[in-house]
């Protein structure tokens, strides 16, 4: 903890990645990098919280110099403790799984041409066919659809490049996917997670473990999968390009990702 920052002053700062710290091209502005670094140096608990898998988040943490602390992955289904003393540099402290068969059985009839994938924690993905280049990290193994529900999983990804996010929202309403938590991305991309699991549920456990008071929590995000997180935080901040649903869930709105909107919020945490 930096000099002058007491335990009572310490904040938990939950940060989404894509569309918040990273552009949609996956790039991080130097101003964002420096602001995150400064907040950590001031003694605050910075927690990266993303829909991304662990294997896709680790390089971002490394770029930011975050080698210890906590990360929330896969929209809250996986909570990882980073520790440079561990053989792999991390350990999964909480992993929540579910049976994907009911949802996949329904979806394959409505979206027979979609691509489906399930996460293999710390390794990569099993998938029905390869996804567009650069969209998923790690080892990719193509398998029949039925193999995706051979065991419980942390996360299912549905990708239909020919469809739209609006179509995905309509499909969820039509099918009544009420036994999973779902999040639809900007593109025709949908994540399925265990029922009741979100970034917020995982962050609350992290908050308790780090003993940060509830009123000292901050979160920044831009997507529908950030809604619960923004409501959970004492100070929830939506990015300027977020849609109306996300903005309505936040306490305030900052600039867009192109304007490095996260920097304004992070710098405000350094003001004394």
XYZ file of N, CA and C in Angstrom:
816
model
N 0.839 -1.198 0.000
C 0.000 0.000 0.000
C 0.874 1.249 0.000
N 0.551 2.188 -0.846
C 1.392 3.374 -0.997
C 1.327 4.238 0.254
N 2.405 4.976 0.530
C 2.417 5.868 1.676
C 1.259 6.846 1.610
N 0.598 7.062 2.756
C -0.497 8.010 2.807
C -1.848 7.398 2.521
N -1.899 6.134 2.069
C -3.166 5.460 1.798
C -3.412 4.448 2.902
N -4.451 4.658 3.678
C -4.767 3.744 4.765
C -5.713 2.665 4.285
N -5.860 1.608 5.093
C -6.771 0.529 4.743
C -8.193 1.026 4.567
N -8.599 1.986 5.378
C -9.964 2.519 5.284
C -10.178 3.297 3.993
N -9.100 3.830 3.411
C -9.216 4.615 2.185
C -9.129 3.761 0.923
N -8.705 2.527 1.085
C -8.482 1.654 -0.073
C -9.802 1.347 -0.778
N -9.757 1.372 -2.110
C -10.932 1.070 -2.918
C -10.718 -0.235 -3.689
N -11.810 -0.881 -4.023
C -11.781 -1.972 -4.991
C -12.267 -1.387 -6.307
N -11.424 -1.443 -7.326
C -11.729 -0.832 -8.619
C -11.850 -1.944 -9.656
N -13.078 -2.234 -10.084
C -13.347 -3.298 -11.048
C -13.374 -2.714 -12.453
N -12.569 -3.289 -13.341
C -12.399 -2.723 -14.674
C -12.701 -3.753 -15.757
N -13.680 -3.447 -16.590
C -13.937 -4.237 -17.785
C -12.766 -4.041 -18.748
N -12.620 -4.961 -19.685
C -11.526 -4.840 -20.644
C -11.990 -4.276 -21.990
N -12.600 -5.107 -22.819
C -12.955 -4.689 -24.182
C -14.009 -3.576 -24.169
N -13.650 -2.475 -24.785
C -14.554 -1.328 -24.815
C -14.392 -0.412 -23.626
N -13.519 -0.779 -22.690
C -13.280 0.046 -21.500
C -11.794 0.372 -21.376
N -10.991 -0.627 -21.050
C -9.539 -0.412 -21.049
C -8.934 -0.627 -22.422
N -9.573 -1.488 -23.208
C -9.072 -1.828 -24.541
C -10.034 -1.350 -25.611
N -9.501 -0.913 -26.732
C -10.344 -0.610 -27.886
C -10.897 -1.915 -28.424
N -11.853 -1.844 -29.334
C -12.409 -3.066 -29.898
C -11.418 -3.767 -30.814
N -10.316 -3.108 -31.093
C -9.224 -3.749 -31.827
C -8.228 -4.399 -30.868
N -8.520 -4.309 -29.556
C -7.670 -4.935 -28.557
C -6.464 -4.111 -28.151
N -6.479 -2.813 -28.432
C -5.338 -1.966 -28.122
C -5.598 -1.137 -26.864
N -4.552 -0.915 -26.080
C -4.657 -0.103 -24.874
C -3.837 1.167 -25.035
N -4.483 2.304 -24.844
C -3.786 3.583 -24.934
C -2.801 3.716 -23.780
N -1.701 4.406 -24.035
C -0.689 4.589 -22.989
C -1.264 5.334 -21.788
N -2.201 6.262 -22.038
C -2.812 7.008 -20.935
C -3.621 6.082 -20.031
N -4.281 5.082 -20.623
C -5.034 4.109 -19.830
C -4.081 3.264 -19.002
N -3.032 2.776 -19.641
C -2.026 1.968 -18.939
C -1.467 2.736 -17.741
N -1.108 3.982 -17.954
C -0.497 4.783 -16.898
C -1.480 5.066 -15.770
N -2.753 5.269 -16.112
C -3.762 5.560 -15.087
C -4.018 4.340 -14.210
N -4.106 3.157 -14.828
C -4.291 1.934 -14.044
C -3.090 1.718 -13.122
N -1.911 1.903 -13.650
C -0.688 1.734 -12.866
C -0.664 2.680 -11.671
N -1.091 3.917 -11.888
C -1.090 4.910 -10.817
C -2.091 4.554 -9.726
N -3.241 4.050 -10.108
C -4.259 3.660 -9.128
C -3.746 2.504 -8.276
N -3.079 1.531 -8.908
C -2.508 0.420 -8.145
C -1.388 0.921 -7.223
N -0.572 1.822 -7.730
C 0.529 2.345 -6.926
C 0.023 3.120 -5.709
N -1.177 3.672 -5.826
C -1.772 4.414 -4.709
C -2.340 3.487 -3.643
N -2.291 2.171 -3.898
C -2.718 1.217 -2.883
C -4.104 0.656 -3.062
N -4.771 0.990 -4.174
C -6.119 0.480 -4.402
C -6.083 -0.916 -5.017
N -7.142 -1.666 -4.810
C -7.254 -3.042 -5.301
C -7.893 -3.013 -6.687
N -7.086 -3.144 -7.714
C -7.587 -3.148 -9.091
C -7.898 -4.582 -9.492
N -9.141 -4.819 -9.939
C -9.577 -6.153 -10.336
C -10.073 -6.098 -11.784
N -9.381 -6.782 -12.670
C -9.853 -6.886 -14.042
C -11.044 -7.832 -14.054
N -12.153 -7.408 -14.678
C -13.385 -8.197 -14.681
C -13.929 -8.223 -16.103
N -13.907 -9.398 -16.716
C -14.199 -9.484 -18.148
C -15.008 -10.730 -18.484
N -15.638 -10.679 -19.641
C -16.245 -11.869 -20.202
C -15.199 -12.781 -20.819
N -14.006 -12.279 -20.993
C -12.925 -13.074 -21.574
C -12.575 -14.267 -20.691
N -11.985 -15.263 -21.306
C -11.475 -16.402 -20.560
C -10.175 -16.018 -19.868
N -9.788 -16.821 -18.890
C -8.544 -16.589 -18.164
C -7.355 -16.467 -19.107
N -7.261 -17.368 -20.058
C -6.093 -17.404 -20.934
C -5.984 -16.136 -21.785
N -7.122 -15.475 -22.022
C -7.130 -14.235 -22.787
C -6.893 -13.012 -21.908
N -7.120 -13.148 -20.609
C -6.926 -12.025 -19.694
C -5.499 -11.927 -19.174
N -4.825 -13.049 -19.087
C -3.475 -13.044 -18.516
C -2.508 -12.099 -19.241
N -2.510 -12.057 -20.590
C -1.599 -11.115 -21.255
C -1.915 -9.648 -20.935
N -3.189 -9.335 -20.717
C -3.554 -7.955 -20.372
C -3.035 -7.616 -18.977
N -3.207 -8.553 -18.051
C -2.691 -8.343 -16.702
C -1.178 -8.150 -16.731
N -0.505 -8.965 -17.534
C 0.957 -8.852 -17.647
C 1.354 -7.495 -18.218
N 0.636 -7.039 -19.239
C 0.934 -5.739 -19.844
C 0.784 -4.606 -18.822
N -0.167 -4.772 -17.905
C -0.405 -3.754 -16.890
C 0.497 -3.921 -15.669
N 1.307 -4.971 -15.680
C 2.183 -5.208 -14.543
C 1.462 -5.765 -13.334
N 0.300 -6.376 -13.560
C -0.474 -6.946 -12.459
C -0.089 -8.416 -12.306
N 0.736 -8.701 -11.311
C 1.185 -10.071 -11.094
C 0.603 -10.700 -9.853
N -0.079 -9.883 -9.046
C -0.701 -10.392 -7.831
C -2.048 -9.709 -7.664
N -2.931 -10.373 -6.931
C -4.278 -9.827 -6.739
C -5.320 -10.760 -7.315
N -6.404 -10.188 -7.829
C -7.562 -10.967 -8.255
C -7.998 -10.599 -9.664
N -8.556 -11.570 -10.367
C -9.195 -11.328 -11.660
C -10.507 -12.105 -11.706
N -11.504 -11.479 -12.314
C -12.799 -12.118 -12.545
C -12.907 -12.402 -14.036
N -13.004 -13.679 -14.390
C -12.994 -14.109 -15.783
C -14.332 -14.743 -16.152
N -14.556 -14.891 -17.448
C -15.726 -15.614 -17.956
C -17.027 -15.113 -17.340
N -17.152 -13.782 -17.266
C -18.359 -13.135 -16.734
C -18.714 -13.590 -15.328
N -17.693 -13.896 -14.538
C -17.923 -14.226 -13.138
C -17.890 -15.697 -12.806
N -17.831 -16.558 -13.796
C -17.807 -18.000 -13.530
C -16.459 -18.468 -12.996
N -15.414 -17.700 -13.263
C -14.064 -18.073 -12.823
C -13.430 -16.882 -12.104
N -13.023 -17.099 -10.869
C -12.304 -16.083 -10.104
C -10.905 -16.608 -9.815
N -9.917 -15.821 -10.186
C -8.517 -16.256 -10.119
C -7.734 -15.352 -9.176
N -6.880 -15.978 -8.399
C -5.918 -15.225 -7.584
C -4.560 -15.299 -8.262
N -4.002 -14.135 -8.564
C -2.678 -14.054 -9.176
C -1.616 -14.032 -8.091
N -0.579 -14.826 -8.295
C 0.498 -14.898 -7.307
C 1.768 -15.331 -8.041
N 2.774 -14.466 -8.114
C 3.994 -14.799 -8.856
C 4.759 -15.973 -8.260
N 4.439 -16.353 -7.022
C 5.129 -17.471 -6.385
C 4.563 -18.819 -6.824
N 3.383 -18.820 -7.453
C 2.774 -20.067 -7.901
C 3.412 -20.541 -9.203
N 3.420 -21.834 -9.470
C 4.067 -22.360 -10.689
C 3.559 -21.718 -11.974
N 2.242 -21.518 -12.078
C 1.676 -20.903 -13.287
C 1.386 -19.416 -13.103
N 1.615 -18.911 -11.901
C 1.356 -17.504 -11.621
C -0.076 -17.219 -11.235
N -0.922 -18.250 -11.137
C -2.322 -18.061 -10.789
C -2.917 -19.348 -10.245
N -4.022 -19.185 -9.525
C -4.798 -20.330 -9.074
C -6.280 -19.944 -9.140
N -7.106 -20.851 -9.604
C -8.546 -20.614 -9.672
C -9.141 -20.859 -8.289
N -9.602 -19.808 -7.644
C -10.156 -19.924 -6.302
C -11.639 -20.295 -6.330
N -12.362 -19.800 -7.335
C -13.791 -20.115 -7.470
C -14.083 -20.448 -8.927
N -14.676 -21.593 -9.161
C -15.080 -22.005 -10.499
C -16.508 -22.524 -10.423
N -17.417 -21.856 -11.124
C -18.829 -22.250 -11.119
C -19.159 -22.842 -12.486
N -19.728 -24.039 -12.494
C -20.032 -24.719 -13.753
C -21.523 -25.006 -13.876
N -21.926 -25.398 -15.089
C -23.322 -25.761 -15.333
C -23.397 -26.760 -16.476
N -24.553 -27.391 -16.611
C -24.790 -28.349 -17.683
C -25.273 -27.578 -18.913
N -24.494 -27.558 -19.996
C -24.879 -26.750 -21.155
C -25.863 -27.435 -22.103
N -26.163 -28.701 -21.877
C -26.967 -29.449 -22.853
C -28.344 -28.840 -23.115
N -29.136 -28.479 -22.090
C -30.473 -27.934 -22.395
C -30.432 -26.706 -23.302
N -29.545 -25.748 -22.992
C -29.464 -24.524 -23.795
C -28.950 -24.816 -25.194
N -27.923 -25.652 -25.300
C -27.371 -25.959 -26.620
C -28.361 -26.736 -27.477
N -29.138 -27.605 -26.871
C -30.136 -28.365 -27.623
C -31.179 -27.447 -28.236
N -31.576 -26.432 -27.483
C -32.537 -25.461 -28.015
C -31.910 -24.592 -29.096
N -30.708 -24.110 -28.829
C -30.072 -23.167 -29.741
C -29.727 -23.793 -31.091
N -29.324 -25.050 -31.113
C -28.901 -25.642 -32.377
C -30.045 -25.771 -33.375
N -31.281 -25.822 -32.873
C -32.429 -25.893 -33.777
C -32.751 -24.524 -34.377
N -32.487 -23.474 -33.600
C -32.748 -22.111 -34.075
C -31.572 -21.548 -34.857
N -30.368 -21.957 -34.490
C -29.150 -21.447 -35.140
C -28.269 -22.626 -35.553
N -28.731 -23.419 -36.516
C -27.968 -24.614 -36.909
C -26.608 -24.303 -37.515
N -26.438 -23.105 -38.062
C -25.177 -22.750 -38.706
C -24.237 -21.965 -37.792
N -24.664 -21.731 -36.553
C -23.813 -20.986 -35.617
C -22.622 -21.824 -35.185
N -21.619 -21.141 -34.653
C -20.442 -21.809 -34.102
C -20.569 -21.804 -32.578
N -20.284 -22.945 -31.985
C -20.432 -23.095 -30.546
C -19.093 -23.503 -29.940
N -18.818 -22.994 -28.732
C -17.565 -23.323 -28.061
C -17.780 -23.367 -26.557
N -17.001 -24.203 -25.874
C -16.989 -24.225 -24.416
C -15.553 -24.042 -23.949
N -15.419 -23.396 -22.812
C -14.104 -23.052 -22.289
C -13.437 -24.233 -21.596
N -12.151 -24.415 -21.861
C -11.300 -25.338 -21.119
C -10.371 -24.452 -20.287
N -10.616 -24.369 -18.995
C -9.953 -23.404 -18.132
C -8.432 -23.477 -18.226
N -7.835 -22.342 -18.565
C -6.388 -22.238 -18.642
C -5.770 -22.877 -19.862
N -6.598 -23.433 -20.756
C -6.088 -24.132 -21.931
C -6.571 -23.500 -23.225
N -7.877 -23.389 -23.391
C -8.447 -22.869 -24.626
C -9.907 -23.245 -24.737
N -10.297 -23.778 -25.901
C -11.706 -24.050 -26.142
C -11.902 -25.315 -26.962
N -12.995 -26.036 -26.666
C -13.532 -27.032 -27.575
C -14.628 -26.342 -28.368
N -14.698 -26.585 -29.681
C -15.637 -25.846 -30.513
C -16.124 -26.704 -31.679
N -17.283 -26.319 -32.215
C -17.851 -27.086 -33.321
C -17.172 -26.757 -34.647
N -16.625 -25.567 -34.767
C -15.788 -25.187 -35.906
C -14.979 -23.973 -35.489
N -13.921 -23.701 -36.235
C -13.044 -22.607 -35.844
C -13.761 -21.264 -35.930
N -13.452 -20.404 -34.957
C -13.989 -19.054 -34.925
C -13.122 -18.154 -35.810
N -13.634 -16.959 -36.187
C -12.798 -16.024 -36.943
C -11.470 -15.763 -36.235
N -10.433 -15.565 -37.006
C -9.089 -15.379 -36.455
C -9.058 -14.274 -35.407
N -8.375 -14.563 -34.301
C -8.147 -13.563 -33.272
C -9.248 -13.427 -32.244
N -10.364 -14.139 -32.405
C -11.473 -13.953 -31.470
C -11.314 -14.756 -30.185
N -10.646 -15.894 -30.253
C -10.446 -16.730 -29.074
C -8.974 -17.082 -28.939
N -8.534 -17.175 -27.694
C -7.128 -17.483 -27.420
C -6.960 -18.969 -27.105
N -5.714 -19.398 -26.980
C -5.416 -20.725 -26.488
C -5.514 -21.824 -27.530
N -5.592 -23.052 -27.036
C -5.680 -24.236 -27.882
C -7.124 -24.448 -28.310
N -7.337 -24.683 -29.608
C -8.680 -24.887 -30.148
C -8.797 -26.322 -30.664
N -9.815 -27.030 -30.200
C -10.061 -28.408 -30.618
C -11.479 -28.493 -31.173
N -11.606 -28.899 -32.433
C -12.920 -29.020 -33.074
C -13.516 -30.390 -32.736
N -14.761 -30.367 -32.242
C -15.449 -31.599 -31.825
C -16.901 -31.535 -32.271
N -17.619 -32.662 -32.269
C -19.054 -32.639 -32.552
C -19.789 -31.852 -31.461
N -20.944 -31.290 -31.806
C -21.700 -30.485 -30.846
C -21.989 -31.262 -29.569
N -22.335 -32.536 -29.711
C -22.681 -33.335 -28.543
C -21.527 -33.431 -27.552
N -20.305 -33.304 -28.021
C -19.151 -33.381 -27.126
C -19.067 -32.169 -26.207
N -19.700 -31.070 -26.599
C -19.638 -29.858 -25.787
C -20.399 -30.015 -24.474
N -21.343 -30.955 -24.425
C -22.080 -31.142 -23.177
C -21.733 -32.478 -22.515
N -20.553 -32.983 -22.808
C -20.116 -34.229 -22.184
C -19.771 -34.042 -20.711
N -19.578 -32.805 -20.301
C -19.311 -32.489 -18.892
C -19.763 -31.063 -18.625
N -19.849 -30.704 -17.357
C -20.238 -29.344 -17.004
C -19.135 -28.365 -17.401
N -19.528 -27.133 -17.708
C -18.585 -26.131 -18.203
C -18.804 -24.807 -17.479
N -17.834 -23.921 -17.593
C -17.937 -22.586 -17.001
C -18.613 -21.600 -17.935
N -18.511 -21.881 -19.234
C -18.934 -20.868 -20.206
C -19.197 -21.516 -21.548
N -20.267 -21.054 -22.213
C -20.560 -21.442 -23.593
C -20.564 -20.178 -24.442
N -19.958 -20.245 -25.608
C -19.974 -19.119 -26.540
C -20.756 -19.527 -27.782
N -21.659 -18.650 -28.193
C -22.427 -18.850 -29.426
C -22.048 -17.724 -30.368
N -21.577 -18.072 -31.542
C -21.107 -17.057 -32.509
C -21.752 -17.325 -33.856
N -22.448 -16.314 -34.362
C -23.104 -16.439 -35.663
C -22.812 -15.189 -36.478
N -21.683 -15.182 -37.210
C -21.275 -13.975 -37.945
C -22.331 -13.461 -38.913
N -23.218 -14.332 -39.358
C -24.235 -13.919 -40.319
C -25.453 -13.294 -39.638
N -25.525 -13.379 -38.303
C -26.673 -12.864 -37.573
C -26.352 -11.486 -36.989
N -27.202 -11.010 -36.062
C -27.005 -9.708 -35.426
C -27.261 -9.848 -33.928
N -26.767 -8.889 -33.158
C -27.003 -8.924 -31.716
C -28.494 -8.778 -31.418
N -29.214 -7.993 -32.248
C -30.656 -7.846 -32.052
C -31.372 -9.181 -32.211
N -30.939 -9.972 -33.201
C -31.513 -11.290 -33.412
C -31.249 -12.188 -32.216
N -30.088 -12.067 -31.621
C -29.762 -12.873 -30.442
C -30.679 -12.531 -29.269
N -30.915 -11.242 -29.047
C -31.818 -10.839 -27.965
C -33.226 -11.393 -28.198
N -33.695 -11.313 -29.439
C -35.017 -11.844 -29.769
C -35.068 -13.351 -29.541
N -33.984 -14.023 -29.882
C -33.921 -15.472 -29.749
C -33.992 -15.892 -28.283
N -33.294 -15.180 -27.436
C -33.314 -15.498 -26.011
C -34.724 -15.353 -25.451
N -35.418 -14.282 -25.851
C -36.791 -14.076 -25.396
C -37.690 -15.198 -25.888
N -37.491 -15.597 -27.132
C -38.323 -16.636 -27.748
C -38.097 -18.003 -27.108
N -36.845 -18.339 -26.855
C -36.522 -19.660 -26.324
C -36.731 -19.766 -24.819
N -36.708 -18.627 -24.145
C -36.872 -18.658 -22.704
C -35.709 -19.338 -21.999
N -34.501 -18.865 -22.261
C -33.316 -19.455 -21.635
C -33.217 -18.973 -20.187
N -34.058 -19.549 -19.348
C -34.137 -19.082 -17.965
C -33.339 -19.950 -16.988
N -32.593 -20.926 -17.501
C -31.776 -21.757 -16.618
C -30.297 -21.433 -16.738
N -29.978 -20.335 -17.432
C -28.603 -19.862 -17.552
C -28.604 -18.339 -17.462
N -27.437 -17.777 -17.224
C -27.240 -16.338 -17.348
C -26.640 -16.082 -18.717
N -27.179 -15.128 -19.450
C -26.668 -14.881 -20.787
C -26.274 -13.415 -20.959
N -25.349 -13.191 -21.865
C -24.923 -11.832 -22.199
C -24.664 -11.781 -23.689
N -25.282 -10.818 -24.355
C -25.122 -10.649 -25.795
C -24.146 -9.510 -26.046
N -23.149 -9.759 -26.894
C -22.134 -8.757 -27.190
C -22.568 -7.812 -28.294
N -21.651 -6.915 -28.661
C -21.940 -5.937 -29.705
C -22.174 -6.621 -31.046
N -21.419 -7.661 -31.305
C -21.605 -8.418 -32.541
C -22.543 -9.580 -32.242
N -22.740 -10.456 -33.207
C -23.607 -11.615 -33.000
C -22.847 -12.649 -32.179
N -22.735 -12.368 -30.920
C -21.936 -13.158 -29.987
C -22.720 -13.246 -28.687
N -22.849 -14.442 -28.146
C -23.561 -14.613 -26.883
C -22.781 -15.533 -25.963
N -22.656 -15.121 -24.709
C -22.043 -15.935 -23.670
C -23.124 -16.502 -22.780
N -23.022 -17.775 -22.467
C -23.905 -18.410 -21.499
C -23.073 -18.782 -20.280
N -23.600 -18.481 -19.102
C -22.903 -18.759 -17.857
C -23.876 -19.428 -16.894
N -23.386 -19.964 -15.782
C -24.292 -20.560 -14.800
C -25.344 -19.562 -14.319
N -26.525 -20.055 -14.044
C -27.626 -19.203 -13.604
C -27.241 -18.437 -12.341
N -27.495 -17.139 -12.356
C -27.223 -16.313 -11.185
C -25.792 -15.834 -11.067
N -24.945 -16.232 -12.011
C -23.532 -15.834 -11.957
C -23.305 -14.621 -12.844
N -22.593 -13.658 -12.342
C -22.255 -12.457 -13.109
C -20.943 -11.907 -12.571
N -20.449 -10.883 -13.216
C -19.263 -10.217 -12.686
C -19.520 -9.737 -11.258
N -20.736 -9.282 -11.002
C -21.069 -8.745 -9.676
C -20.986 -9.803 -8.595
N -21.485 -11.010 -8.857
C -21.449 -12.047 -7.822
C -20.009 -12.419 -7.481
N -19.153 -12.485 -8.495
C -17.749 -12.795 -8.235
C -17.039 -11.643 -7.526
N -17.334 -10.423 -7.939
C -16.683 -9.263 -7.327
C -17.067 -9.104 -5.864
N -18.282 -9.465 -5.517
C -18.682 -9.374 -4.112
C -17.852 -10.319 -3.254
N -17.547 -11.502 -3.787
C -16.691 -12.431 -3.048
C -15.269 -11.882 -2.929
N -14.782 -11.264 -3.997
C -13.452 -10.649 -3.951
C -13.438 -9.511 -2.931
N -14.496 -8.731 -2.926
C -14.577 -7.611 -1.974
C -14.468 -8.115 -0.534
N -15.184 -9.185 -0.247
C -15.136 -9.739 1.105
C -13.741 -10.265 1.439
N -13.118 -10.904 0.472
C -11.789 -11.464 0.719
C -10.743 -10.370 0.924
N -10.903 -9.269 0.225
C -9.928 -8.182 0.338
C -10.302 -7.179 1.423
N -11.475 -7.381 2.028
C -11.933 -6.560 3.153
C -12.053 -5.083 2.805
N -12.512 -4.837 1.590
C -12.827 -3.463 1.182
C -14.294 -3.194 1.526
N -14.558 -2.054 2.096
C -15.930 -1.722 2.477
C -16.805 -1.519 1.239
N -18.095 -1.895 1.310
C -18.977 -1.768 0.139
C -19.019 -0.368 -0.463
N -18.950 0.658 0.380
C -19.053 2.018 -0.140
C -17.758 2.483 -0.811
N -16.726 1.616 -0.803
C -15.446 1.957 -1.426
C -15.242 1.202 -2.731
N -16.318 0.783 -3.364
C -16.226 0.027 -4.616
C -16.526 0.916 -5.816
N -15.753 0.687 -6.888
C -15.886 1.436 -8.139
C -15.861 0.427 -9.281
N -16.671 0.663 -10.299
C -16.651 -0.213 -11.470
C -16.836 0.614 -12.730
N -16.139 0.217 -13.794
C -16.268 0.884 -15.093
C -16.513 -0.186 -16.149
N -17.538 0.030 -16.987
C -17.823 -0.936 -18.045
C -18.670 -0.331 -19.144
N -18.854 -1.110 -20.211
C -19.578 -0.577 -21.369
C -20.626 -1.517 -21.950
N -20.668 -2.778 -21.505
C -21.537 -3.753 -22.147
C -22.678 -4.223 -21.276
N -23.598 -4.990 -21.900
C -24.727 -5.534 -21.152
C -24.257 -6.480 -20.046
N -23.115 -7.132 -20.245
C -22.603 -8.019 -19.201
C -21.985 -7.253 -18.035
N -21.982 -5.918 -18.124
C -21.486 -5.078 -17.036
C -22.609 -4.488 -16.190
N -23.854 -4.695 -16.585
C -24.980 -4.053 -15.906
C -25.003 -4.391 -14.414
N -24.925 -5.673 -14.082
C -24.963 -6.073 -12.670
C -23.769 -5.508 -11.910
N -22.603 -5.483 -12.548
C -21.401 -4.949 -11.922
C -21.551 -3.466 -11.609
N -22.117 -2.709 -12.546
C -22.292 -1.276 -12.336
C -23.301 -1.003 -11.225
N -24.323 -1.829 -11.138
C -25.297 -1.684 -10.054
C -24.711 -2.076 -8.713
N -23.818 -3.058 -8.733
C -23.188 -3.537 -7.498
C -22.275 -2.496 -6.892
N -21.546 -1.793 -7.716
C -20.540 -0.848 -7.219
C -21.192 0.369 -6.580
N -20.544 0.900 -5.561
C -21.018 2.144 -4.968
C -20.928 3.284 -5.975
N -19.933 3.186 -6.850
C -19.790 4.156 -7.939
C -19.644 3.383 -9.242
N -20.739 3.228 -9.945
C -20.732 2.524 -11.215
C -20.664 3.516 -12.360
N -19.689 3.339 -13.233
C -19.465 4.300 -14.322
C -19.588 3.596 -15.673
N -20.480 4.098 -16.508
C -20.644 3.565 -17.859
C -19.785 4.361 -18.835
N -19.207 3.659 -19.788
C -18.466 4.335 -20.846
C -19.435 5.111 -21.738
N -18.937 6.174 -22.354
C -19.789 7.064 -23.132
C -20.464 6.438 -24.329
N -19.906 5.330 -24.862
C -20.492 4.684 -26.025
C -21.457 3.565 -25.642
N -21.639 3.331 -24.336
C -22.536 2.267 -23.888
C -23.974 2.574 -24.303
N -24.791 1.518 -24.435
C -26.180 1.745 -24.834
C -27.008 2.230 -23.641
N -28.270 2.521 -23.895
C -29.123 3.125 -22.872
C -29.323 2.228 -21.656
N -29.392 0.924 -21.874
C -29.580 0.001 -20.756
C -28.392 0.057 -19.799
N -27.201 0.068 -20.355
C -25.984 0.116 -19.535
C -25.869 1.468 -18.846
N -26.129 2.524 -19.563
C -26.029 3.867 -18.982
C -27.018 4.055 -17.841
N -28.209 3.491 -17.994
C -29.229 3.617 -16.956
C -28.861 2.844 -15.692
N -27.966 1.875 -15.822
C -27.545 1.072 -14.680
C -26.423 1.735 -13.888
N -25.860 2.790 -14.442
C -24.684 3.424 -13.844
C -25.056 4.668 -13.048
N -24.140 5.068 -12.187
C -24.304 6.310 -11.426
C -23.848 7.512 -12.229
N -22.938 7.260 -13.173
C -22.438 8.346 -14.002
C -21.922 7.790 -15.316
N -21.677 8.682 -16.266
C -21.182 8.287 -17.582
C -19.914 9.079 -17.869
N -18.897 8.402 -18.353
C -17.646 9.060 -18.702
C -17.511 9.115 -20.222
N -16.338 9.434 -20.718
C -16.129 9.513 -22.159
C -16.111 8.131 -22.804
N -16.024 8.102 -24.109
C -16.006 6.849 -24.848
C -14.626 6.197 -24.753
N -14.532 4.988 -25.246
C -13.242 4.307 -25.249
C -12.264 5.028 -26.174
N -12.761 5.628 -27.245
C -11.888 6.370 -28.152
C -11.351 7.637 -27.503
N -12.084 8.133 -26.494
C -11.656 9.324 -25.758
C -10.891 8.966 -24.482
N -10.575 7.680 -24.310
C -9.927 7.208 -23.080
C -10.746 7.589 -21.858
N -12.059 7.336 -21.954
C -12.975 7.729 -20.886
C -12.636 7.132 -19.533
N -12.041 5.939 -19.508
C -11.689 5.317 -18.230
C -10.639 6.128 -17.487
N -9.800 6.839 -18.212
C -8.716 7.596 -17.590
C -9.268 8.667 -16.664
N -10.310 9.344 -17.084
C -10.902 10.403 -16.254
C -11.358 9.856 -14.906
N -11.982 8.705 -14.934
C -12.462 8.082 -13.695
C -11.290 7.636 -12.836
N -10.326 6.983 -13.434
C -9.183 6.491 -12.667
C -8.392 7.621 -12.030
N -8.210 8.690 -12.762
C -7.475 9.826 -12.213
C -8.225 10.455 -11.041
N -9.548 10.411 -11.087
C -10.333 11.000 -9.988
C -10.116 10.250 -8.674
N -9.699 8.989 -8.772
C -9.441 8.196 -7.565
C -8.124 8.584 -6.905
N -7.310 9.345 -7.615
C -6.018 9.767 -7.088
C -6.085 11.122 -6.408
N -7.189 11.817 -6.587
C -7.341 13.163 -6.004
C -7.445 13.042 -4.485
N -6.774 13.914 -3.795
C -6.780 13.871 -2.321
C -7.511 15.084 -1.775
